[in-house]
């Protein structure tokens, strides 16, 4: 079956036609072929709308960039101090409430919430009051429930208390009526959605990229960790640990095109460029992974055999991250790309490049380094490299942490899972270390470097101030980003502390 990454498109949610009793009778079909009343009449309608619920996941790749630039893993880089100002603000902890990256992520996540709410609201009956049943409908809705939880999880970890609504898609009448809900209530809704998803989702899908029961269990386990519900996290993560996944021997292979949706993949956000859509006024709204272009080496060129494309030299790994890896740890080379060393070690490729003009660290994000053959159309905006959102290695580390922090500690299991991750990293059993909570937190940095978890890990584990204070981190913010100012202006929302 065709990969879902080639099915996800920009599907327009049809506007609601509103009328009054005293106006001249009007048939919307006079001007429009399809109205909202015509939709959700068939199985195909439901399945198409479900695919549209996946689409905003593609627009959230900025969360990955944010999660490393705001931490000790990366700097904004770029051409100069005014290049991608929104990322420079995050890097310098001088974040304004009109930060464009944060505005875009807020809007993207809520577009996802809106789409999933719309489909869930019409699960039992469509707008005409008709029931449309078909085989696999419950499982399809499992995917939709997962996606709503996924969107809310991204919102909560960035902004804390957020606007929670689940029973409809927003309309004009909602402006100014909704307020922020305590994050505990939002987490409770996420848990409910994921438990519903787990109950109906299959353990495998015939179409690559679709959400499975294991993906829902892994996300639920992660949400439990963020709430320090370790007793609840242990059994749900164990289900994934015991699933059909395994660690890829060579970590570099995971991030190649042939590594997509592989044996280590629990959940990936799918990208495509088969029908490339791009818009420089909305860089994140295409079908491609915009974050890939940001990671590339400026002016990079060489012979036809060189596998890499050039990019914009933003989201640069720090030397601090590179130095955290021990000698022999393959994850260093899989995570940090030293272009000077690469050029020197491959003289036949005639590699030339421009040194990163601003905040040069000498390193680039190897996991998402732009590669030839991964794009078409508008090169910069159409990379089809999937975002490896939850990998089996992370599940092992989450399970290890949960087992150590649960009310009934299981040191042996935690040790086993940590050993598995480190054995793959070094290719031997000679680099095992004692499983402690701190050791697992540090292992997460090494394993998940440049995958967007570092800042949020530091916040949830209470280490942000001690590790990031030298970079200007303000503990008064409680590790949260500002609510977009225009949301405050329009809806009178409260602002987070420290802004």
Short mmCIF file of C-alpha atoms in Angstrom, two decimals:
data_model
loop_
_atom_site.label_atom_id
_atom_site.label_comp_id
_atom_site.label_asym_id
_atom_site.label_seq_id
_atom_site.Cartn_x
_atom_site.Cartn_y
_atom_site.Cartn_z
CA UNK A 1 0.00 0.00 0.00
CA UNK A 2 1.16 3.52 -0.71
CA UNK A 3 3.13 5.13 2.10
CA UNK A 4 1.05 7.65 4.06
CA UNK A 5 3.76 10.26 3.53
CA UNK A 6 2.58 10.46 -0.07
CA UNK A 7 -1.05 10.76 1.02
CA UNK A 8 -0.69 13.65 3.43
CA UNK A 9 -1.58 16.90 1.72
CA UNK A 10 -2.94 20.27 2.51
CA UNK A 11 -6.61 19.29 2.77
CA UNK A 12 -8.78 22.31 3.36
CA UNK A 13 -11.29 22.07 6.16
CA UNK A 14 -14.50 23.38 4.63
CA UNK A 15 -16.00 26.49 6.17
CA UNK A 16 -19.38 26.37 7.83
CA UNK A 17 -22.05 28.21 5.91
CA UNK A 18 -24.18 30.29 8.26
CA UNK A 19 -27.51 31.85 7.36
CA UNK A 20 -30.45 33.76 8.79
CA UNK A 21 -34.15 33.11 8.37
CA UNK A 22 -34.88 36.49 6.86
CA UNK A 23 -32.41 36.36 3.98
CA UNK A 24 -33.21 35.36 0.43
CA UNK A 25 -33.08 31.59 0.06
CA UNK A 26 -29.64 30.59 -1.14
CA UNK A 27 -28.24 27.26 -2.22
CA UNK A 28 -24.46 27.11 -1.55
CA UNK A 29 -24.14 24.77 -4.51
CA UNK A 30 -24.76 27.78 -6.75
CA UNK A 31 -21.18 28.83 -6.09
CA UNK A 32 -19.47 25.85 -4.48
CA UNK A 33 -19.37 22.25 -5.60
CA UNK A 34 -18.83 20.92 -2.06
CA UNK A 35 -19.97 22.34 1.27
CA UNK A 36 -19.51 21.02 4.78
CA UNK A 37 -22.94 19.39 4.61
CA UNK A 38 -21.75 17.29 1.68
CA UNK A 39 -18.74 16.00 3.57
CA UNK A 40 -18.29 12.91 5.75
CA UNK A 41 -20.88 11.00 3.74
CA UNK A 42 -18.70 8.01 2.85
CA UNK A 43 -15.88 5.89 4.21
CA UNK A 44 -13.56 7.64 1.79
CA UNK A 45 -14.51 11.02 3.26
CA UNK A 46 -13.64 9.85 6.76
CA UNK A 47 -10.34 8.33 5.69
CA UNK A 48 -9.35 11.43 3.73
CA UNK A 49 -10.14 13.67 6.68
CA UNK A 50 -8.12 11.39 8.97
CA UNK A 51 -5.11 11.88 6.69
CA UNK A 52 -5.63 15.64 6.94
CA UNK A 53 -5.34 15.27 10.72
CA UNK A 54 -1.78 14.03 10.20
CA UNK A 55 -0.77 17.03 8.09
CA UNK A 56 -0.02 19.56 10.90
CA UNK A 57 2.48 17.09 12.39
CA UNK A 58 4.66 18.08 9.42
CA UNK A 59 4.52 21.72 10.44
CA UNK A 60 5.89 21.11 13.93
CA UNK A 61 9.52 20.37 13.03
CA UNK A 62 10.43 23.69 14.64
CA UNK A 63 9.86 22.06 18.04
CA UNK A 64 12.87 19.84 17.31
CA UNK A 65 15.06 22.85 16.49
CA UNK A 66 13.75 24.69 19.54
CA UNK A 67 14.50 21.79 21.87
CA UNK A 68 18.21 21.83 21.08
CA UNK A 69 18.90 25.54 20.49
CA UNK A 70 17.32 26.38 23.85
CA UNK A 71 19.66 23.88 25.50
CA UNK A 72 23.40 23.27 25.74
CA UNK A 73 23.26 21.06 22.65
CA UNK A 74 23.14 23.71 19.93
CA UNK A 75 23.35 27.38 18.97
CA UNK A 76 21.23 29.25 16.44
CA UNK A 77 24.12 29.96 14.05
CA UNK A 78 23.12 31.43 10.70
CA UNK A 79 24.51 34.26 8.62
CA UNK A 80 24.49 36.95 11.29
CA UNK A 81 22.74 38.08 14.48
CA UNK A 82 19.60 39.01 12.55
CA UNK A 83 19.37 35.76 10.59
CA UNK A 84 16.23 33.91 11.74
CA UNK A 85 15.74 36.37 14.58
CA UNK A 86 13.23 34.09 16.32
CA UNK A 87 15.91 31.41 16.78
CA UNK A 88 18.50 33.97 17.91
CA UNK A 89 16.07 35.13 20.61
CA UNK A 90 15.65 31.56 21.86
CA UNK A 91 19.40 30.93 21.78
CA UNK A 92 20.12 34.13 23.74
CA UNK A 93 17.14 33.77 26.12
CA UNK A 94 15.91 37.17 25.01
CA UNK A 95 12.59 35.85 23.79
CA UNK A 96 9.92 38.37 22.82
CA UNK A 97 6.25 37.55 23.07
CA UNK A 98 5.84 38.01 19.31
CA UNK A 99 8.50 35.40 18.48
CA UNK A 100 7.52 34.13 15.03
CA UNK A 101 8.69 30.54 15.56
CA UNK A 102 6.61 30.20 18.71
CA UNK A 103 3.61 31.79 17.02
CA UNK A 104 3.90 29.32 14.16
CA UNK A 105 4.19 26.32 16.47
CA UNK A 106 1.17 27.45 18.50
CA UNK A 107 -0.90 27.86 15.35
CA UNK A 108 0.27 24.55 13.88
CA UNK A 109 -0.55 22.54 16.98
CA UNK A 110 -3.97 24.14 17.32
CA UNK A 111 -4.71 23.52 13.65
CA UNK A 112 -4.06 19.87 14.48
CA UNK A 113 -6.37 20.06 17.49
CA UNK A 114 -9.04 21.72 15.36
CA UNK A 115 -8.91 19.03 12.69
CA UNK A 116 -8.98 16.14 15.12
CA UNK A 117 -11.81 17.74 17.10
CA UNK A 118 -13.85 18.14 13.94
CA UNK A 119 -13.53 14.48 13.04
CA UNK A 120 -14.13 13.27 16.59
CA UNK A 121 -17.20 15.51 16.90
CA UNK A 122 -18.71 13.71 13.89
CA UNK A 123 -17.58 10.20 14.77
CA UNK A 124 -21.05 8.82 15.40
CA UNK A 125 -23.12 10.99 13.06
CA UNK A 126 -22.26 13.46 10.31
CA UNK A 127 -23.71 16.95 9.96
CA UNK A 128 -26.86 15.58 8.37
CA UNK A 129 -27.41 13.24 11.31
CA UNK A 130 -26.49 10.15 9.31
CA UNK A 131 -24.39 7.26 10.63
CA UNK A 132 -21.56 6.15 8.36
CA UNK A 133 -20.17 2.81 9.52
CA UNK A 134 -17.37 0.87 7.90
CA UNK A 135 -14.81 -1.79 8.80
CA UNK A 136 -11.83 -0.31 10.59
CA UNK A 137 -13.56 2.88 11.68
CA UNK A 138 -12.72 2.43 15.37
CA UNK A 139 -9.06 1.80 14.57
CA UNK A 140 -9.02 4.86 12.32
CA UNK A 141 -10.28 6.94 15.21
CA UNK A 142 -7.51 5.51 17.35
CA UNK A 143 -5.10 7.36 15.06
CA UNK A 144 -7.10 10.57 15.45
CA UNK A 145 -7.11 10.32 19.26
CA UNK A 146 -3.34 9.78 19.22
CA UNK A 147 -2.86 12.84 17.04
CA UNK A 148 -4.90 15.08 19.31
CA UNK A 149 -2.81 13.96 22.28
CA UNK A 150 0.36 14.55 20.25
CA UNK A 151 -0.65 18.12 19.43
CA UNK A 152 -1.55 18.91 23.03
CA UNK A 153 1.67 17.36 24.30
CA UNK A 154 3.71 19.70 22.12
CA UNK A 155 1.67 22.66 23.36
CA UNK A 156 1.99 21.78 27.04
CA UNK A 157 5.72 21.14 27.01
CA UNK A 158 6.29 24.50 25.31
CA UNK A 159 3.68 26.69 27.02
CA UNK A 160 2.41 24.92 30.15
CA UNK A 161 -1.24 25.78 30.79
CA UNK A 162 -2.94 26.02 27.39
CA UNK A 163 -6.43 26.40 25.97
CA UNK A 164 -8.16 23.02 26.16
CA UNK A 165 -11.18 22.29 23.97
CA UNK A 166 -12.24 18.90 22.67
CA UNK A 167 -15.85 19.01 21.54
CA UNK A 168 -15.75 21.14 18.39
CA UNK A 169 -13.57 23.02 15.97
CA UNK A 170 -13.16 26.69 16.74
CA UNK A 171 -15.30 29.28 14.99
CA UNK A 172 -15.61 33.04 15.06
CA UNK A 173 -17.96 32.91 18.04
CA UNK A 174 -15.22 31.32 20.15
CA UNK A 175 -12.90 34.33 20.00
CA UNK A 176 -12.44 35.78 23.45
CA UNK A 177 -14.40 33.03 25.18
CA UNK A 178 -11.69 30.44 25.83
CA UNK A 179 -9.09 30.62 28.57
CA UNK A 180 -6.06 28.57 29.54
CA UNK A 181 -6.63 25.35 31.45
CA UNK A 182 -4.22 23.98 34.07
CA UNK A 183 -1.74 21.67 32.40
CA UNK A 184 -2.89 18.88 34.73
CA UNK A 185 -6.29 18.95 33.02
CA UNK A 186 -4.65 18.93 29.59
CA UNK A 187 -2.49 15.96 30.57
CA UNK A 188 -5.60 14.16 31.82
CA UNK A 189 -7.20 14.65 28.39
CA UNK A 190 -4.06 13.37 26.67
CA UNK A 191 -4.13 10.26 28.84
CA UNK A 192 -7.79 9.68 28.05
CA UNK A 193 -7.19 10.07 24.32
CA UNK A 194 -4.22 7.73 24.31
CA UNK A 195 -5.95 5.07 26.38
CA UNK A 196 -8.82 5.16 23.90
CA UNK A 197 -6.32 4.90 21.06
CA UNK A 198 -4.48 1.96 22.62
CA UNK A 199 -7.73 0.07 23.01
CA UNK A 200 -8.52 0.09 19.28
CA UNK A 201 -5.25 0.53 17.40
CA UNK A 202 -3.55 -2.44 15.72
CA UNK A 203 0.02 -3.40 16.58
CA UNK A 204 0.99 -2.98 12.93
CA UNK A 205 -0.30 -1.10 9.92
CA UNK A 206 -0.27 -2.10 6.26
CA UNK A 207 0.48 1.51 5.31
CA UNK A 208 3.87 2.77 6.48
CA UNK A 209 3.77 5.80 8.73
CA UNK A 210 0.35 5.20 10.25
CA UNK A 211 0.10 5.19 14.01
CA UNK A 212 0.11 1.87 15.83
CA UNK A 213 -0.78 0.73 19.31
CA UNK A 214 2.92 0.75 20.18
CA UNK A 215 3.27 4.39 19.16
CA UNK A 216 0.33 5.31 21.41
CA UNK A 217 1.81 3.34 24.32
CA UNK A 218 5.20 5.00 23.85
CA UNK A 219 3.71 8.49 23.81
CA UNK A 220 1.58 7.69 26.85
CA UNK A 221 4.68 6.43 28.66
CA UNK A 222 6.49 9.66 27.84
CA UNK A 223 3.56 11.73 29.06
CA UNK A 224 3.58 9.75 32.31
CA UNK A 225 7.30 10.51 32.72
CA UNK A 226 6.66 14.24 32.25
CA UNK A 227 4.14 14.04 35.10
CA UNK A 228 6.39 11.81 37.23
CA UNK A 229 3.79 9.02 37.14
CA UNK A 230 6.44 6.35 37.09
CA UNK A 231 4.29 3.50 38.38
CA UNK A 232 1.89 4.06 35.48
CA UNK A 233 4.74 4.42 32.98
CA UNK A 234 6.41 1.08 33.76
CA UNK A 235 3.77 -1.33 32.39
CA UNK A 236 2.84 0.72 29.33
CA UNK A 237 6.46 1.15 28.29
CA UNK A 238 7.13 -2.54 28.95
CA UNK A 239 4.55 -3.36 26.26
CA UNK A 240 6.64 -1.43 23.74
CA UNK A 241 9.94 -2.86 24.95
CA UNK A 242 8.50 -6.33 24.36
CA UNK A 243 7.23 -5.36 20.92
CA UNK A 244 8.72 -6.10 17.48
CA UNK A 245 11.44 -3.43 17.63
CA UNK A 246 15.21 -3.74 17.70
CA UNK A 247 18.24 -1.46 17.68
CA UNK A 248 19.92 -0.80 14.34
CA UNK A 249 23.61 -1.78 14.71
CA UNK A 250 24.89 1.32 12.90
CA UNK A 251 23.12 4.40 14.23
CA UNK A 252 23.99 6.43 11.12
CA UNK A 253 21.73 4.13 9.09
CA UNK A 254 18.60 5.22 10.97
CA UNK A 255 18.66 8.67 9.40
CA UNK A 256 19.25 7.59 5.80
CA UNK A 257 16.28 7.35 3.39
CA UNK A 258 16.42 3.57 3.58
CA UNK A 259 16.31 3.82 7.37
CA UNK A 260 12.87 5.43 7.44
CA UNK A 261 10.14 3.48 9.25
CA UNK A 262 12.70 0.81 10.11
CA UNK A 263 12.98 -1.71 12.92
CA UNK A 264 13.88 0.98 15.45
CA UNK A 265 11.04 3.29 14.47
CA UNK A 266 8.13 3.52 16.90
CA UNK A 267 6.69 6.72 15.44
CA UNK A 268 7.89 8.98 12.64
CA UNK A 269 6.41 12.15 11.21
CA UNK A 270 6.23 11.49 7.48
CA UNK A 271 7.48 13.94 4.86
CA UNK A 272 7.31 13.77 1.08
CA UNK A 273 8.14 15.72 -2.06
CA UNK A 274 6.26 13.71 -4.68
CA UNK A 275 3.98 16.67 -5.33
CA UNK A 276 6.18 19.44 -3.94
CA UNK A 277 4.33 22.36 -2.48
CA UNK A 278 6.30 25.34 -1.23
CA UNK A 279 5.64 28.90 -0.20
CA UNK A 280 8.32 31.24 1.03
CA UNK A 281 5.68 33.11 3.01
CA UNK A 282 4.90 29.89 4.88
CA UNK A 283 8.07 27.83 4.94
CA UNK A 284 6.74 25.20 7.32
CA UNK A 285 3.48 24.60 5.44
CA UNK A 286 4.82 22.46 2.63
CA UNK A 287 5.06 18.70 2.48
CA UNK A 288 8.81 18.76 3.06
CA UNK A 289 10.90 18.89 6.23
CA UNK A 290 12.01 22.52 6.45
CA UNK A 291 14.26 21.79 9.45
CA UNK A 292 16.64 19.78 7.25
CA UNK A 293 17.66 22.79 5.18
CA UNK A 294 18.46 24.71 8.34
CA UNK A 295 21.11 22.17 9.35
CA UNK A 296 23.21 22.22 6.19
CA UNK A 297 26.72 23.54 5.61
CA UNK A 298 26.78 26.88 3.79
CA UNK A 299 28.11 26.81 0.25
CA UNK A 300 28.95 23.12 0.44
CA UNK A 301 30.00 21.62 -2.87
CA UNK A 302 32.15 18.85 -4.22
CA UNK A 303 32.21 16.08 -6.79
CA UNK A 304 29.05 14.24 -7.81
CA UNK A 305 29.96 11.46 -5.38
CA UNK A 306 29.67 13.72 -2.33
CA UNK A 307 26.30 12.81 -0.75
CA UNK A 308 25.46 16.12 0.94
CA UNK A 309 23.64 19.28 -0.12
CA UNK A 310 24.37 22.74 1.24
CA UNK A 311 22.17 24.58 3.74
CA UNK A 312 21.89 27.57 6.01
CA UNK A 313 24.21 26.70 8.93
CA UNK A 314 21.61 27.12 11.66
CA UNK A 315 20.98 24.76 14.60
CA UNK A 316 24.67 24.02 15.04
CA UNK A 317 25.74 21.40 17.61
CA UNK A 318 28.03 22.73 20.34
CA UNK A 319 31.49 21.47 21.15
CA UNK A 320 30.08 20.81 24.62
CA UNK A 321 27.79 18.19 23.14
CA UNK A 322 30.59 16.68 21.06
CA UNK A 323 32.87 16.52 24.10
CA UNK A 324 30.21 14.65 26.09
CA UNK A 325 30.77 11.53 23.97
CA UNK A 326 33.42 9.05 25.03
CA UNK A 327 35.99 7.78 22.59
CA UNK A 328 34.55 4.94 20.55
CA UNK A 329 30.93 6.06 20.87
CA UNK A 330 29.50 5.89 17.35
CA UNK A 331 26.78 8.35 18.31
CA UNK A 332 29.24 11.24 18.15
CA UNK A 333 29.83 10.80 14.43
CA UNK A 334 26.14 10.08 13.82
CA UNK A 335 25.15 13.29 15.61
CA UNK A 336 27.86 15.88 14.95
CA UNK A 337 29.32 16.51 11.50
CA UNK A 338 32.78 18.11 11.38
CA UNK A 339 32.95 19.47 7.85
CA UNK A 340 36.64 20.37 8.06
CA UNK A 341 37.57 16.84 9.08
CA UNK A 342 35.29 15.46 6.38
CA UNK A 343 36.98 17.55 3.70
CA UNK A 344 40.45 16.59 4.91
CA UNK A 345 39.59 12.89 5.09
CA UNK A 346 38.02 12.84 1.61
CA UNK A 347 40.37 14.78 -0.68
CA UNK A 348 39.02 13.05 -3.80
CA UNK A 349 35.62 14.71 -3.26
CA UNK A 350 37.09 18.23 -3.66
CA UNK A 351 34.93 19.52 -0.81
CA UNK A 352 34.58 23.28 -0.50
CA UNK A 353 32.34 25.19 1.89
CA UNK A 354 31.77 28.48 3.65
CA UNK A 355 32.60 28.54 7.35
CA UNK A 356 29.45 29.23 9.36
CA UNK A 357 29.46 33.05 9.57
CA UNK A 358 27.80 33.37 12.97
CA UNK A 359 28.40 31.45 16.19
CA UNK A 360 30.49 28.93 14.31
CA UNK A 361 31.05 25.75 16.32
CA UNK A 362 32.72 23.79 13.53
CA UNK A 363 29.90 21.24 13.74
CA UNK A 364 26.62 20.52 11.96
CA UNK A 365 23.61 18.33 12.72
CA UNK A 366 24.55 15.02 11.11
CA UNK A 367 21.22 13.31 11.78
CA UNK A 368 19.35 15.74 9.56
CA UNK A 369 22.16 16.95 7.31
CA UNK A 370 20.72 17.77 3.85
CA UNK A 371 21.44 14.95 1.43
CA UNK A 372 21.22 14.69 -2.32
CA UNK A 373 18.21 12.88 -3.67
CA UNK A 374 15.94 13.83 -0.77
CA UNK A 375 14.30 16.84 -2.37
CA UNK A 376 12.63 18.13 -5.50
CA UNK A 377 10.85 21.28 -6.58
CA UNK A 378 11.99 24.12 -4.31
CA UNK A 379 15.06 22.46 -2.84
CA UNK A 380 15.15 24.26 0.50
CA UNK A 381 11.54 23.55 1.45
CA UNK A 382 10.97 20.04 0.15
CA UNK A 383 13.28 17.61 1.93
CA UNK A 384 11.46 14.34 2.46
CA UNK A 385 13.52 13.18 5.45
CA UNK A 386 11.11 11.86 8.09
CA UNK A 387 11.36 13.16 11.63
CA UNK A 388 12.27 10.20 13.83
CA UNK A 389 9.93 11.20 16.62
CA UNK A 390 10.06 8.16 18.94
CA UNK A 391 12.78 5.55 18.52
CA UNK A 392 13.10 2.21 20.29
CA UNK A 393 16.30 3.43 21.97
CA UNK A 394 14.35 6.22 23.63
CA UNK A 395 11.69 3.76 24.79
CA UNK A 396 14.43 1.68 26.43
CA UNK A 397 15.78 4.75 28.24
CA UNK A 398 12.30 5.85 29.30
CA UNK A 399 11.60 2.35 30.62
CA UNK A 400 14.92 2.35 32.47
CA UNK A 401 14.13 5.70 34.11
CA UNK A 402 10.60 4.65 35.02
CA UNK A 403 11.81 1.42 36.61
CA UNK A 404 14.34 3.31 38.73
CA UNK A 405 11.89 6.00 39.83
CA UNK A 406 8.82 3.83 40.40
CA UNK A 407 7.65 3.10 43.94
CA UNK A 408 8.91 -0.45 43.44
CA UNK A 409 12.37 -0.03 41.94
CA UNK A 410 13.55 -2.60 39.40
CA UNK A 411 17.28 -2.01 39.15
CA UNK A 412 17.87 -5.13 37.05
CA UNK A 413 15.47 -4.10 34.29
CA UNK A 414 16.82 -0.56 34.25
CA UNK A 415 20.34 -1.92 33.95
CA UNK A 416 19.36 -4.24 31.11
CA UNK A 417 17.79 -1.45 29.08
CA UNK A 418 20.67 0.95 29.63
CA UNK A 419 23.14 -1.79 28.67
CA UNK A 420 21.29 -2.38 25.42
CA UNK A 421 21.60 1.27 24.42
CA UNK A 422 25.28 1.55 25.35
CA UNK A 423 26.22 -1.78 23.79
CA UNK A 424 24.87 -0.53 20.46
CA UNK A 425 26.66 2.79 20.90
CA UNK A 426 30.09 1.20 21.38
CA UNK A 427 29.65 -2.11 19.59
CA UNK A 428 30.78 -4.04 22.66
CA UNK A 429 29.93 -4.75 26.30
CA UNK A 430 33.01 -3.04 27.70
CA UNK A 431 31.42 0.38 28.20
CA UNK A 432 28.57 -0.48 30.51
CA UNK A 433 27.93 1.80 33.46
CA UNK A 434 25.76 1.47 36.54
CA UNK A 435 22.17 2.45 35.88
CA UNK A 436 21.32 5.48 37.99
CA UNK A 437 18.74 8.14 37.28
CA UNK A 438 21.45 10.69 36.54
CA UNK A 439 23.27 8.26 34.25
CA UNK A 440 20.08 7.69 32.27
CA UNK A 441 19.43 11.42 31.97
CA UNK A 442 22.96 11.90 30.62
CA UNK A 443 22.50 8.94 28.28
CA UNK A 444 19.39 10.57 26.85
CA UNK A 445 21.51 13.55 25.84
CA UNK A 446 23.99 11.32 24.04
CA UNK A 447 21.40 9.10 22.38
CA UNK A 448 18.89 11.81 21.42
CA UNK A 449 21.28 14.66 20.68
CA UNK A 450 19.87 17.01 18.00
CA UNK A 451 16.49 15.25 18.06
CA UNK A 452 14.80 18.01 20.06
CA UNK A 453 14.44 16.54 23.56
CA UNK A 454 17.33 18.11 25.47
CA UNK A 455 15.77 21.39 26.67
CA UNK A 456 12.50 19.74 27.67
CA UNK A 457 14.44 17.01 29.48
CA UNK A 458 16.39 19.60 31.46
CA UNK A 459 13.18 21.34 32.45
CA UNK A 460 11.25 18.21 33.46
CA UNK A 461 14.20 16.87 35.48
CA UNK A 462 14.84 20.17 37.28
CA UNK A 463 18.32 20.66 35.79
CA UNK A 464 17.64 23.62 33.50
CA UNK A 465 18.86 26.36 35.81
CA UNK A 466 22.08 24.65 36.91
CA UNK A 467 23.09 23.66 33.37
CA UNK A 468 21.79 26.62 31.37
CA UNK A 469 22.32 29.57 33.73
CA UNK A 470 25.58 30.51 31.98
CA UNK A 471 23.64 30.85 28.73
CA UNK A 472 21.20 33.31 30.26
CA UNK A 473 18.36 30.96 31.14
CA UNK A 474 15.78 32.73 33.32
CA UNK A 475 14.39 30.39 36.00
CA UNK A 476 11.44 32.74 36.47
CA UNK A 477 10.01 31.34 33.22
CA UNK A 478 9.79 27.85 34.75
CA UNK A 479 11.11 26.46 31.49
CA UNK A 480 8.14 27.72 29.49
CA UNK A 481 8.01 29.90 26.41
CA UNK A 482 5.77 32.97 26.12
CA UNK A 483 2.19 32.71 24.99
CA UNK A 484 2.07 34.45 21.58
CA UNK A 485 1.17 38.08 22.14
CA UNK A 486 -1.54 38.15 19.52
CA UNK A 487 -3.33 35.32 21.33
CA UNK A 488 -3.27 37.46 24.45
CA UNK A 489 -4.52 40.49 22.52
CA UNK A 490 -7.33 38.61 20.77
CA UNK A 491 -8.42 36.20 23.49
CA UNK A 492 -7.22 37.97 26.63
CA UNK A 493 -5.12 34.97 27.68
CA UNK A 494 -2.73 35.33 30.60
CA UNK A 495 1.01 35.41 29.95
CA UNK A 496 3.57 33.01 31.40
CA UNK A 497 5.85 34.22 34.20
CA UNK A 498 9.11 35.87 33.22
CA UNK A 499 7.83 37.62 30.08
#
